[in-house]
PDB file of C-alpha atoms and ligand atoms in Angstrom:
ATOM      1  CA  MET P   1       0.000   0.000   0.000  1.00  0.00           C
ATOM      2  CA  ASN P   2       1.312   3.440  -0.795  1.00  0.00           C
ATOM      3  CA  THR P   3       1.203   6.377   1.563  1.00  0.00           C
ATOM      4  CA  ARG P   4      -1.881   7.920   0.000  1.00  0.00           C
ATOM      5  CA  THR P   5      -3.887   4.730   0.402  1.00  0.00           C
ATOM      6  CA  LEU P   6      -2.794   4.492   4.009  1.00  0.00           C
ATOM      7  CA  ARG P   7      -3.796   8.065   4.724  1.00  0.00           C
ATOM      8  CA  THR P   8      -7.201   7.590   3.153  1.00  0.00           C
ATOM      9  CA  LEU P   9      -7.653   4.445   5.165  1.00  0.00           C
ATOM     10  CA  ALA P  10      -6.625   6.237   8.342  1.00  0.00           C
ATOM     11  CA  ALA P  11      -9.074   9.057   7.624  1.00  0.00           C
ATOM     12  CA  ALA P  12     -11.881   6.577   7.058  1.00  0.00           C
ATOM     13  CA  LEU P  13     -11.045   4.762  10.260  1.00  0.00           C
ATOM     14  CA  SER P  14     -10.933   7.932  12.321  1.00  0.00           C
ATOM     15  CA  LEU P  15     -14.303   8.967  10.922  1.00  0.00           C
ATOM     16  CA  THR P  16     -15.754   5.653  12.013  1.00  0.00           C
ATOM     17  CA  ALA P  17     -14.246   6.136  15.454  1.00  0.00           C
ATOM     18  CA  ALA P  18     -15.740   9.624  15.758  1.00  0.00           C
ATOM     19  CA  LEU P  19     -19.172   8.298  14.850  1.00  0.00           C
ATOM     20  CA  ALA P  20     -18.855   5.474  17.334  1.00  0.00           C
ATOM     21  CA  ILE P  21     -17.855   7.873  20.097  1.00  0.00           C
ATOM     22  CA  SER P  22     -20.735  10.283  19.460  1.00  0.00           C
ATOM     23  CA  GLY P  23     -23.076   7.324  19.383  1.00  0.00           C
ATOM     24  CA  CYS P  24     -22.332   6.729  23.048  1.00  0.00           C
ATOM     25  CA  SER P  25     -23.237  10.223  24.199  1.00  0.00           C
ATOM     26  CA  GLY P  26     -26.719   9.150  25.227  1.00  0.00           C
ATOM     27  CA  LYS P  27     -25.359   7.078  28.070  1.00  0.00           C
ATOM     28  CA  SER P  28     -25.296   8.735  31.454  1.00  0.00           C
ATOM     29  CA  GLU P  29     -22.292   6.810  32.678  1.00  0.00           C
ATOM     30  CA  PRO P  30     -19.234   8.029  30.761  1.00  0.00           C
ATOM     31  CA  ALA P  31     -17.676  10.633  32.932  1.00  0.00           C
ATOM     32  CA  MET P  32     -14.609  11.650  30.996  1.00  0.00           C
ATOM     33  CA  SER P  33     -14.489  13.940  28.010  1.00  0.00           C
ATOM     34  CA  VAL P  34     -11.315  15.095  26.343  1.00  0.00           C
ATOM     35  CA  SER P  35     -10.733  18.275  24.368  1.00  0.00           C
ATOM     36  CA  GLY P  36      -7.871  19.947  22.539  1.00  0.00           C
ATOM     37  CA  ALA P  37      -5.727  16.824  22.307  1.00  0.00           C
ATOM     38  CA  PHE P  38      -2.523  17.327  20.353  1.00  0.00           C
ATOM     39  CA  MET P  39       1.067  16.239  19.954  1.00  0.00           C
ATOM     40  CA  PRO P  40       3.754  18.655  18.799  1.00  0.00           C
ATOM     41  CA  GLN P  41       5.599  17.021  15.916  1.00  0.00           C
ATOM     42  CA  PRO P  42       8.361  14.976  17.546  1.00  0.00           C
ATOM     43  CA  VAL P  43      11.945  15.995  16.841  1.00  0.00           C
ATOM     44  CA  SER P  44      13.012  12.355  16.633  1.00  0.00           C
ATOM     45  CA  ASP P  45      11.647   8.905  17.281  1.00  0.00           C
ATOM     46  CA  LYS P  46      13.024   8.941  20.817  1.00  0.00           C
ATOM     47  CA  MET P  47      10.112  10.606  22.560  1.00  0.00           C
ATOM     48  CA  ALA P  48       7.031  12.747  22.186  1.00  0.00           C
ATOM     49  CA  GLY P  49       4.597  14.580  24.424  1.00  0.00           C
ATOM     50  CA  GLY P  50       0.810  14.457  24.408  1.00  0.00           C
ATOM     51  CA  PHE P  51      -1.381  17.292  25.675  1.00  0.00           C
ATOM     52  CA  MET P  52      -5.118  17.658  26.311  1.00  0.00           C
ATOM     53  CA  VAL P  53      -7.735  18.667  28.817  1.00  0.00           C
ATOM     54  CA  ILE P  54      -9.596  15.805  30.512  1.00  0.00           C
ATOM     55  CA  LYS P  55     -12.938  16.788  32.013  1.00  0.00           C
ATOM     56  CA  ASN P  56     -14.593  14.710  34.693  1.00  0.00           C
ATOM     57  CA  GLY P  57     -18.338  15.194  34.417  1.00  0.00           C
ATOM     58  CA  SER P  58     -19.159  12.948  37.347  1.00  0.00           C
ATOM     59  CA  ASP P  59     -19.540  13.588  41.051  1.00  0.00           C
ATOM     60  CA  SER P  60     -16.735  11.270  42.007  1.00  0.00           C
ATOM     61  CA  ALA P  61     -13.052  12.057  41.905  1.00  0.00           C
ATOM     62  CA  ASP P  62     -11.015   9.823  39.662  1.00  0.00           C
ATOM     63  CA  LYS P  63      -7.436   9.290  38.627  1.00  0.00           C
ATOM     64  CA  LEU P  64      -5.673   8.967  35.305  1.00  0.00           C
ATOM     65  CA  THR P  65      -3.675   5.792  35.822  1.00  0.00           C
ATOM     66  CA  GLY P  66      -2.194   4.992  32.443  1.00  0.00           C
ATOM     67  CA  ALA P  67      -2.289   5.212  28.685  1.00  0.00           C
ATOM     68  CA  SER P  68      -1.453   3.108  25.688  1.00  0.00           C
ATOM     69  CA  SER P  69      -0.933   3.822  21.999  1.00  0.00           C
ATOM     70  CA  PRO P  70       0.093   2.055  18.806  1.00  0.00           C
ATOM     71  CA  LEU P  71       2.872   4.643  18.533  1.00  0.00           C
ATOM     72  CA  SER P  72       4.803   3.437  21.578  1.00  0.00           C
ATOM     73  CA  ASP P  73       4.859   0.536  24.003  1.00  0.00           C
ATOM     74  CA  ASP P  74       5.930   2.806  26.820  1.00  0.00           C
ATOM     75  CA  LEU P  75       3.569   5.632  27.695  1.00  0.00           C
ATOM     76  CA  GLN P  76       4.188   7.455  30.942  1.00  0.00           C
ATOM     77  CA  ILE P  77       2.388  10.113  32.923  1.00  0.00           C
ATOM     78  CA  HIS P  78       4.760  12.980  33.613  1.00  0.00           C
ATOM     79  CA  GLU P  79       4.558  16.042  35.758  1.00  0.00           C
ATOM     80  CA  THR P  80       6.961  18.945  35.518  1.00  0.00           C
ATOM     81  CA  LYS P  81       8.536  20.320  38.659  1.00  0.00           C
ATOM     82  CA  ASP P  82      11.221  22.983  38.630  1.00  0.00           C
ATOM     83  CA  GLN P  83      11.380  22.532  34.844  1.00  0.00           C
ATOM     84  CA  LYS P  84      12.253  18.863  35.229  1.00  0.00           C
ATOM     85  CA  MET P  85       9.844  16.174  34.307  1.00  0.00           C
ATOM     86  CA  GLN P  86       9.264  13.107  36.363  1.00  0.00           C
ATOM     87  CA  GLN P  87       7.059  10.080  36.053  1.00  0.00           C
ATOM     88  CA  VAL P  88       4.087   9.635  38.376  1.00  0.00           C
ATOM     89  CA  GLN P  89       1.866   6.589  38.776  1.00  0.00           C
ATOM     90  CA  ALA P  90      -1.420   8.474  38.644  1.00  0.00           C
ATOM     91  CA  MET P  91      -2.861  11.963  38.343  1.00  0.00           C
ATOM     92  CA  ASP P  92      -6.027  13.298  39.970  1.00  0.00           C
ATOM     93  CA  VAL P  93      -9.053  14.177  37.892  1.00  0.00           C
ATOM     94  CA  PRO P  94     -11.258  16.022  40.410  1.00  0.00           C
ATOM     95  CA  ALA P  95     -15.011  15.450  40.582  1.00  0.00           C
ATOM     96  CA  ASN P  96     -16.720  17.872  38.188  1.00  0.00           C
ATOM     97  CA  GLY P  97     -13.284  19.243  37.438  1.00  0.00           C
ATOM     98  CA  GLU P  98     -10.521  18.794  34.937  1.00  0.00           C
ATOM     99  CA  LEU P  99      -7.002  17.589  34.533  1.00  0.00           C
ATOM    100  CA  ARG P 100      -4.983  19.803  32.232  1.00  0.00           C
ATOM    101  CA  LEU P 101      -2.102  18.296  30.346  1.00  0.00           C
ATOM    102  CA  GLU P 102      -0.303  21.267  28.862  1.00  0.00           C
ATOM    103  CA  ARG P 103       3.060  22.414  27.650  1.00  0.00           C
ATOM    104  CA  GLY P 104       5.437  23.105  30.484  1.00  0.00           C
ATOM    105  CA  GLY P 105       3.298  21.065  32.871  1.00  0.00           C
ATOM    106  CA  ASN P 106       1.671  17.680  33.092  1.00  0.00           C
ATOM    107  CA  HIS P 107       1.774  15.556  29.978  1.00  0.00           C
ATOM    108  CA  ILE P 108       1.691  12.106  28.534  1.00  0.00           C
ATOM    109  CA  MET P 109       5.117  10.978  27.465  1.00  0.00           C
ATOM    110  CA  PHE P 110       5.631   8.569  24.608  1.00  0.00           C
ATOM    111  CA  MET P 111       8.978   6.798  24.871  1.00  0.00           C
ATOM    112  CA  GLY P 112      10.670   5.041  21.963  1.00  0.00           C
ATOM    113  CA  LEU P 113       8.376   5.863  19.046  1.00  0.00           C
ATOM    114  CA  LYS P 114       7.711   3.272  16.368  1.00  0.00           C
ATOM    115  CA  ASN P 115       7.689   6.037  13.771  1.00  0.00           C
ATOM    116  CA  THR P 116       7.991   9.815  13.702  1.00  0.00           C
ATOM    117  CA  PRO P 117       4.547  11.379  13.193  1.00  0.00           C
ATOM    118  CA  GLN P 118       4.320  14.416  10.919  1.00  0.00           C
ATOM    119  CA  VAL P 119       2.075  17.475  11.095  1.00  0.00           C
ATOM    120  CA  GLY P 120      -1.417  16.478  10.041  1.00  0.00           C
ATOM    121  CA  ASP P 121      -1.106  12.903  11.258  1.00  0.00           C
ATOM    122  CA  LYS P 122      -3.239  11.551  14.043  1.00  0.00           C
ATOM    123  CA  VAL P 123      -2.063   9.497  16.984  1.00  0.00           C
ATOM    124  CA  THR P 124      -4.505   7.304  18.838  1.00  0.00           C
ATOM    125  CA  VAL P 125      -4.227   7.010  22.594  1.00  0.00           C
ATOM    126  CA  GLU P 126      -6.317   5.074  25.047  1.00  0.00           C
ATOM    127  CA  LEU P 127      -6.508   6.618  28.496  1.00  0.00           C
ATOM    128  CA  ARG P 128      -7.160   4.484  31.539  1.00  0.00           C
ATOM    129  CA  PHE P 129      -8.717   5.631  34.764  1.00  0.00           C
ATOM    130  CA  GLU P 130      -9.138   4.207  38.229  1.00  0.00           C
ATOM    131  CA  LYS P 131     -12.946   4.237  38.027  1.00  0.00           C
ATOM    132  CA  ALA P 132     -14.093   5.435  34.625  1.00  0.00           C
ATOM    133  CA  GLY P 133     -13.840   3.153  31.620  1.00  0.00           C
ATOM    134  CA  PRO P 134     -11.044   3.592  29.093  1.00  0.00           C
ATOM    135  CA  VAL P 135     -11.330   6.562  26.748  1.00  0.00           C
ATOM    136  CA  LYS P 136      -9.932   6.626  23.216  1.00  0.00           C
ATOM    137  CA  VAL P 137      -8.507   9.924  22.082  1.00  0.00           C
ATOM    138  CA  GLU P 138      -7.013  11.117  18.821  1.00  0.00           C
ATOM    139  CA  LEU P 139      -4.150  13.542  19.059  1.00  0.00           C
ATOM    140  CA  ASP P 140      -3.654  15.904  16.147  1.00  0.00           C
ATOM    141  CA  VAL P 141       0.009  16.225  15.303  1.00  0.00           C
ATOM    142  CA  LYS P 142       0.819  19.940  15.198  1.00  0.00           C
ATOM    143  CA  GLU P 143       3.798  22.158  14.457  1.00  0.00           C
ATOM    144  CA  ARG P 144       6.529  22.010  17.068  1.00  0.00           C
ATOM    145  CA  THR P 145       5.713  25.504  18.281  1.00  0.00           C
ATOM    146  CA  TYR P 146       1.967  24.879  18.523  1.00  0.00           C
ATOM    147  CA  ASN P 147       0.266  25.558  21.808  1.00  0.00           C
ATOM    148  CA  ALA P 148      -3.338  25.139  22.785  1.00  0.00           C
ATOM    149  CA  GLN P 149      -5.171  28.403  23.233  1.00  0.00           C
ATOM    150  CA  THR P 150      -5.964  28.250  26.884  1.00  0.00           C
ATOM    151  CA  PRO P 151      -5.805  31.180  29.286  1.00  0.00           C
ATOM    152  CA  THR P 152      -3.539  29.462  31.786  1.00  0.00           C
ATOM    153  CA  SER P 153      -0.994  27.896  29.470  1.00  0.00           C
ATOM    154  CA  THR P 154       2.435  29.376  29.031  1.00  0.00           C
ATOM    155  CA  ALA P 155       4.602  29.330  25.967  1.00  0.00           C
ATOM    156  CA  GLY P 156       7.275  27.179  27.546  1.00  0.00           C
ATOM    157  CA  ASN P 157       9.633  24.895  25.708  1.00  0.00           C
ATOM    158  CA  GLY P 158       7.844  21.749  26.748  1.00  0.00           C
ATOM    159  CA  HIS P 159       7.872  18.846  24.407  1.00  0.00           C
TER     160      HIS P 159
HETATM  161 CU1   CU G   1       7.936  14.024  29.865  1.00  0.00          CU
END
């Protein structure tokens, strides 16, 4: 298969996924919704960062406990303290609140990429929570300098 065929296939698949996700919106149970998910185009295949806002629409506090992706077999949850990032086992998603993964702060770290995504590609990630069911998210690969337009984010040199 050539690249064009693959891209068309990927687009068709992601459309199916979007339809499937919206088809679930009638259920009262799913607590987590994700917005603004993106990945700055990785510099190399060594690592990449994933950013998004995870909203907890339920009355019970939850925790992000892990993530998986076809792009990497080693996804970690990182926080940034004193401009150094470190791995944590879980991150709080407050009841009726949100967990912000943003440049210069908390993020999902992809270690040892199986390929190097380019701007315009999509990267699928499945988030796992302590209580809520797993949530599939598609990250849009953006320019390296891209930052989500949120009032609290800073234009740091996060990855
Ligand atoms: Cu990191």
